[in-house]
C-alpha positions as a printed NumPy array, in Angstrom:
array([[-63.451, -14.935, -14.257],
       [-65.383, -14.895, -17.442],
       [-62.657, -13.494, -19.607],
       [-59.996, -16.124, -18.601],
       [-59.808, -19.185, -20.698],
       [-61.801, -22.255, -19.54 ],
       [-59.941, -25.227, -18.233],
       [-61.186, -28.486, -16.562],
       [-58.858, -30.174, -13.978],
       [-59.566, -33.613, -12.835],
       [-57.281, -34.923, -10.142],
       [-57.12 , -37.679,  -7.546],
       [-55.099, -40.357,  -5.982],
       [-53.846, -43.312,  -8.221],
       [-56.538, -45.943,  -9.096],
       [-59.498, -43.862,  -7.927],
       [-60.956, -43.896, -11.596],
       [-59.863, -40.904, -13.258],
       [-59.216, -42.43 , -16.658],
       [-62.829, -43.548, -17.483],
       [-64.515, -40.394, -16.299],
       [-62.035, -38.087, -18.023],
       [-63.036, -39.722, -21.408],
       [-66.877, -39.342, -20.275],
       [-66.29 , -35.625, -19.457],
       [-64.293, -34.761, -22.619],
       [-66.988, -36.022, -24.768],
       [-69.523, -34.219, -22.876],
       [-67.811, -30.959, -22.911],
       [-65.799, -31.134, -26.403],
       [-62.601, -31.716, -24.35 ],
       [-59.113, -32.471, -25.359],
       [-57.1  , -34.283, -22.495],
       [-53.563, -33.069, -21.376],
       [-51.85 , -35.686, -19.005],
       [-51.035, -34.119, -15.791],
       [-48.926, -37.309, -14.936],
       [-45.097, -36.583, -14.508],
       [-44.186, -40.21 , -15.595],
       [-46.639, -40.744, -18.508],
       [-44.413, -38.36 , -20.606],
       [-41.987, -41.278, -21.071],
       [-41.943, -43.744, -24.12 ],
       [-41.611, -47.227, -23.117],
       [-43.259, -46.958, -19.762],
       [-46.726, -47.921, -20.408],
       [-47.887, -50.519, -17.909],
       [-46.046, -49.311, -14.765],
       [-47.579, -45.713, -15.335],
       [-50.909, -46.989, -16.128],
       [-50.919, -45.268, -19.483],
       [-54.201, -44.827, -21.371],
       [-54.481, -47.035, -24.471],
       [-55.551, -45.992, -27.812],
       [-58.676, -48.073, -27.547],
       [-59.391, -46.386, -24.238],
       [-58.97 , -42.923, -25.522],
       [-62.174, -43.413, -27.815],
       [-61.108, -40.962, -30.266],
       [-60.494, -38.283, -27.564],
       [-57.32 , -36.256, -28.487],
       [-54.572, -36.703, -25.765],
       [-51.246, -34.74 , -25.32 ],
       [-48.241, -34.823, -23.32 ],
       [-47.894, -38.694, -23.355],
       [-45.048, -40.493, -24.92 ],
       [-42.927, -37.17 , -25.605],
       [-39.611, -38.141, -23.804],
       [-37.156, -40.848, -24.023],
       [-36.778, -42.804, -20.699],
       [-33.192, -41.357, -20.439],
       [-34.364, -37.667, -20.72 ],
       [-35.014, -35.437, -17.826],
       [-38.21 , -33.365, -17.395],
       [-38.733, -30.434, -15.088],
       [-41.824, -28.922, -13.603],
       [-40.969, -25.534, -15.372],
       [-40.782, -27.53 , -18.738],
       [-44.237, -29.132, -17.935],
       [-45.617, -25.521, -17.272],
       [-44.457, -24.23 , -20.542],
       [-45.776, -27.099, -22.557],
       [-49.241, -27.324, -21.041],
       [-49.766, -23.521, -21.214],
       [-49.012, -23.705, -24.795],
       [-51.248, -26.682, -25.347],
       [-54.274, -24.917, -23.538],
       [-54.046, -22.086, -25.888],
       [-53.647, -24.392, -28.918],
       [-56.822, -26.28 , -27.86 ],
       [-58.8  , -23.11 , -27.295],
       [-57.868, -22.134, -30.873],
       [-59.752, -25.44 , -32.   ],
       [-62.759, -24.19 , -29.737],
       [-62.286, -27.289, -27.511],
       [-61.97 , -27.095, -23.789],
       [-58.76 , -28.318, -22.414],
       [-58.673, -30.874, -19.498],
       [-55.781, -31.749, -17.212],
       [-56.133, -35.408, -15.836],
       [-53.648, -36.634, -13.423],
       [-52.148, -37.074, -10.082],
       [-48.818, -35.091,  -9.893],
       [-49.904, -32.119,  -7.723],
       [-47.008, -29.849,  -8.319],
       [-47.077, -30.034, -11.841],
       [-50.683, -29.218, -12.151],
       [-50.242, -26.506,  -9.483],
       [-47.5  , -24.965, -11.576],
       [-49.815, -24.659, -14.691],
       [-52.985, -23.23 , -13.112],
       [-51.353, -20.768, -10.675],
       [-48.838, -17.971, -11.494],
       [-45.788, -19.797, -10.45 ],
       [-42.369, -18.605, -11.268],
       [-39.459, -20.911, -11.579],
       [-35.798, -20.461, -10.995],
       [-34.639, -21.863, -14.403],
       [-32.725, -18.734, -15.359],
       [-30.316, -19.161, -12.373],
       [-27.303, -21.387, -12.925],
       [-23.704, -21.913, -12.68 ],
       [-22.028, -24.132, -14.836],
       [-18.634, -24.446, -13.045],
       [-20.189, -25.225,  -9.75 ],
       [-22.825, -27.844, -11.353],
       [-19.832, -29.609, -12.941],
       [-17.87 , -29.728,  -9.552],
       [-20.963, -31.226,  -7.868],
       [-21.551, -33.826, -10.663],
       [-17.648, -34.798, -10.05 ],
       [-18.266, -35.021,  -6.467],
       [-21.321, -37.317,  -6.967],
       [-18.951, -39.644,  -8.862],
       [-16.183, -39.714,  -6.437],
       [-18.241, -39.122,  -3.152],
       [-21.305, -40.781,  -3.945],
       [-24.964, -39.583,  -4.277],
       [-25.473, -39.468,  -0.418],
       [-22.749, -37.078,   0.147],
       [-24.549, -34.537,  -1.731],
       [-28.142, -35.545,  -0.623],
       [-26.986, -34.995,   2.891],
       [-25.908, -31.503,   2.114],
       [-29.305, -30.892,   0.395],
       [-30.959, -32.181,   3.409],
       [-29.118, -30.063,   5.663],
       [-29.995, -26.727,   3.731],
       [-33.63 , -27.724,   2.841],
       [-35.148, -30.672,   4.627],
       [-38.545, -30.023,   3.356],
       [-37.676, -30.285,  -0.473],
       [-35.313, -33.121,   0.237],
       [-37.982, -35.304,   1.638],
       [-39.753, -35.063,  -1.77 ],
       [-36.484, -35.985,  -3.742],
       [-35.12 , -39.59 ,  -3.827],
       [-31.207, -39.492,  -3.165],
       [-30.601, -41.174,  -6.505],
       [-32.356, -38.508,  -8.391],
       [-28.975, -36.671,  -8.376],
       [-29.939, -34.41 , -11.201],
       [-32.559, -32.638,  -8.905],
       [-30.427, -32.716,  -5.755],
       [-27.576, -30.988,  -7.834],
       [-29.883, -28.446,  -9.091],
       [-31.243, -27.697,  -5.719],
       [-27.795, -27.226,  -4.395],
       [-26.824, -25.058,  -7.536],
       [-29.809, -22.734,  -6.98 ],
       [-28.81 , -22.454,  -3.363],
       [-25.272, -21.54 ,  -4.193],
       [-26.359, -19.008,  -6.801],
       [-29.19 , -17.144,  -4.903],
       [-28.899, -18.156,  -1.122],
       [-32.522, -19.433,  -1.494],
       [-33.906, -22.905,  -1.35 ],
       [-36.767, -24.476,  -3.37 ],
       [-38.792, -24.102,  -0.176],
       [-37.858, -20.613,  -0.028],
       [-39.091, -19.947,  -3.831],
       [-42.218, -21.984,  -2.865],
       [-43.18 , -19.477,  -0.077],
       [-42.449, -16.561,  -2.21 ],
       [-45.216, -17.565,  -4.735],
       [-48.364, -15.904,  -4.7  ],
       [-51.15 , -18.26 ,  -5.854],
       [-53.229, -16.55 ,  -8.382],
       [-55.277, -18.361, -10.774],
       [-54.589, -17.825, -14.542],
       [-57.642, -19.69 , -15.826],
       [-61.225, -20.144, -15.181],
       [-60.74 , -23.612, -13.708],
       [-63.504, -26.183, -12.85 ],
       [-61.078, -28.236, -10.208],
       [-62.652, -31.605,  -9.732],
       [-61.217, -34.158,  -7.215],
       [-62.112, -37.748,  -6.915],
       [-61.909, -39.424,  -3.582],
       [-62.744, -42.839,  -2.026],
       [-62.77 , -44.655,   1.255],
       [-59.318, -45.582,   2.197],
       [-59.637, -49.222,   2.386],
       [-61.521, -49.47 ,  -0.955],
       [-58.847, -47.316,  -2.523],
       [-56.132, -49.272,  -1.184],
       [-57.859, -52.657,  -2.445],
       [-58.019, -51.152,  -5.676],
       [-54.411, -49.99 ,  -5.813],
       [-53.259, -53.681,  -4.731],
       [-55.499, -55.053,  -7.433],
       [-53.951, -52.664,  -9.93 ],
       [-50.476, -53.675,  -9.284],
       [-51.618, -57.397,  -9.74 ],
       [-53.027, -56.613, -13.072],
       [-49.85 , -54.583, -13.995],
       [-47.712, -57.878, -13.375],
       [-50.195, -59.992, -15.261],
       [-49.956, -57.483, -18.271],
       [-46.107, -57.632, -18.303],
       [-44.808, -55.092, -16.06 ],
       [-41.794, -57.112, -15.241],
       [-40.787, -57.502, -19.015],
       [-41.095, -53.887, -19.574],
       [-38.833, -52.976, -16.643],
       [-36.394, -55.736, -17.651],
       [-36.034, -54.1  , -21.077],
       [-35.114, -50.823, -19.425],
       [-32.895, -52.58 , -16.908],
       [-31.057, -54.573, -19.688],
       [-30.491, -51.252, -21.483],
       [-28.58 , -50.309, -18.473],
       [-30.879, -47.363, -17.82 ],
       [-29.948, -46.056, -14.373],
       [-29.763, -42.955, -12.397],
       [-32.231, -41.285, -14.42 ],
       [-35.406, -39.513, -13.593],
       [-37.797, -41.952, -15.054],
       [-36.535, -45.089, -13.065],
       [-37.345, -43.394,  -9.919],
       [-40.953, -44.047, -10.708],
       [-42.877, -46.236,  -8.389],
       [-43.172, -49.627, -10.345],
       [-39.655, -49.345, -12.062],
       [-37.459, -48.888,  -8.858],
       [-38.797, -51.866,  -7.081],
       [-38.162, -54.106,  -9.819],
       [-34.781, -52.922, -10.242],
       [-34.028, -53.707,  -6.669],
       [-35.325, -57.394,  -7.596],
       [-32.976, -57.524, -10.659],
       [-30.208, -56.23 ,  -8.546],
       [-30.961, -59.372,  -6.351],
       [-31.47 , -56.986,  -3.386],
       [-35.007, -58.564,  -2.769],
       [-37.295, -61.294,  -3.806],
       [-39.963, -60.982,  -6.612],
       [-42.63 , -61.234,  -3.852],
       [-40.957, -58.547,  -1.754],
       [-40.792, -56.291,  -4.918],
       [-44.305, -56.696,  -5.564],
       [-45.331, -56.049,  -1.937],
       [-43.025, -52.938,  -2.014],
       [-44.693, -51.752,  -5.017],
       [-48.153, -52.087,  -3.456],
       [-47.027, -50.232,  -0.366],
       [-45.278, -47.525,  -2.088],
       [-48.361, -47.007,  -4.352],
       [-50.622, -46.858,  -1.294],
       [-48.312, -44.279,   0.36 ],
       [-48.091, -42.36 ,  -2.725],
       [-52.005, -42.176,  -3.089],
       [-52.02 , -40.942,   0.532],
       [-49.399, -38.292,  -0.369],
       [-51.409, -37.279,  -3.304],
       [-54.533, -36.495,  -1.225],
       [-52.605, -34.539,   1.415],
       [-51.056, -32.464,  -1.388],
       [-54.222, -31.61 ,  -3.165],
       [-56.238, -30.849,   0.137],
       [-53.651, -28.579,   1.475],
       [-52.441, -26.758,  -1.671],
       [-55.418, -26.566,  -4.053],
       [-59.046, -25.331,  -4.034],
       [-60.602, -28.635,  -4.87 ],
       [-64.384, -29.599,  -5.007],
       [-64.211, -33.049,  -4.038],
       [-66.666, -35.975,  -5.014],
       [-66.553, -39.34 ,  -3.1  ],
       [-66.716, -42.329,  -5.474],
       [-66.578, -45.059,  -2.947],
       [-70.258, -46.428,  -3.755],
       [-70.284, -47.972,  -7.03 ],
       [-74.126, -47.916,  -7.022],
       [-73.939, -43.931,  -6.744],
       [-71.547, -43.543,  -9.724],
       [-74.152, -42.415, -12.288],
       [-75.371, -39.943,  -9.602],
       [-71.892, -38.77 ,  -8.777],
       [-71.012, -38.194, -12.673],
       [-74.232, -36.221, -13.12 ],
       [-73.057, -33.983, -10.056],
       [-69.685, -33.666, -11.555],
       [-71.092, -32.753, -14.993],
       [-73.377, -30.02 , -13.559],
       [-70.674, -28.676, -11.389],
       [-68.214, -28.039, -14.232],
       [-71.18 , -26.812, -16.581],
       [-72.009, -24.127, -13.917],
       [-68.228, -23.214, -12.927],
       [-67.56 , -22.635, -16.674],
       [-70.861, -21.343, -17.781],
       [-71.026, -24.054, -20.654],
       [-73.636, -26.215, -21.984],
       [-73.619, -29.788, -21.7  ],
       [-73.438, -31.345, -25.085]])
């Protein structure tokens, strides 16, 4: 393992406290942070994605934040390529790259030798599906997707029509579903990884999530989303993000503001639960329980020592 490039990965559910700890660890290990969040790549989406501010960065270099316009699409394969390139670039500066985030599949795609089906395609078939989506509606295609690959379909919103069409296109060209591709993968670590996971007693985590949503609303989340809504940004990947789709439903007059906020809290709690399940089932994580605030200093020392030992580096 020693000949592989060193990499710190800090994961955990939303609102568990990754941001503050990541800055501390980056300063400790001469690190540069790469965002492992699939939504912080988008410009103009700061509050809802809990994007770190310049002040909070405290001089630590951050990468893969604000690199896409809200109307742009972004794939796991593109993330994989960009992050691996950043890891190599950071090593050239004799610093240690550190991926911080909560999008499990994105992080997994980087650290393991996963292949993607980006080279498979049929323009004619894709255009036919796009036309069908306009005439028959998104649900018609989503139901076909659900019929051939219910496991993958559960993870994709019916309105994320770009991904639904892509899944159908791959199946049309190869006879294989996204789930089939996933089963074919042989997880093989490409880096010398210190994989740290933060966890927390569920009730406390859920209270933190609820409070975070309240703070987001106080900071102007509604205005942030309204700006995108007024720009007529619809049926794009970014707007499927939690915090945006709920307020869109409010602006569309489907639900009240109180219902939108409650739905946002519920969806955030459900997402945190899914994140933890994914990390525990798919990745070899060393977990640290951050429930007790009084134990925080002790836990941070344990995490620091774990990383130093795993990567065979000195604490600066």
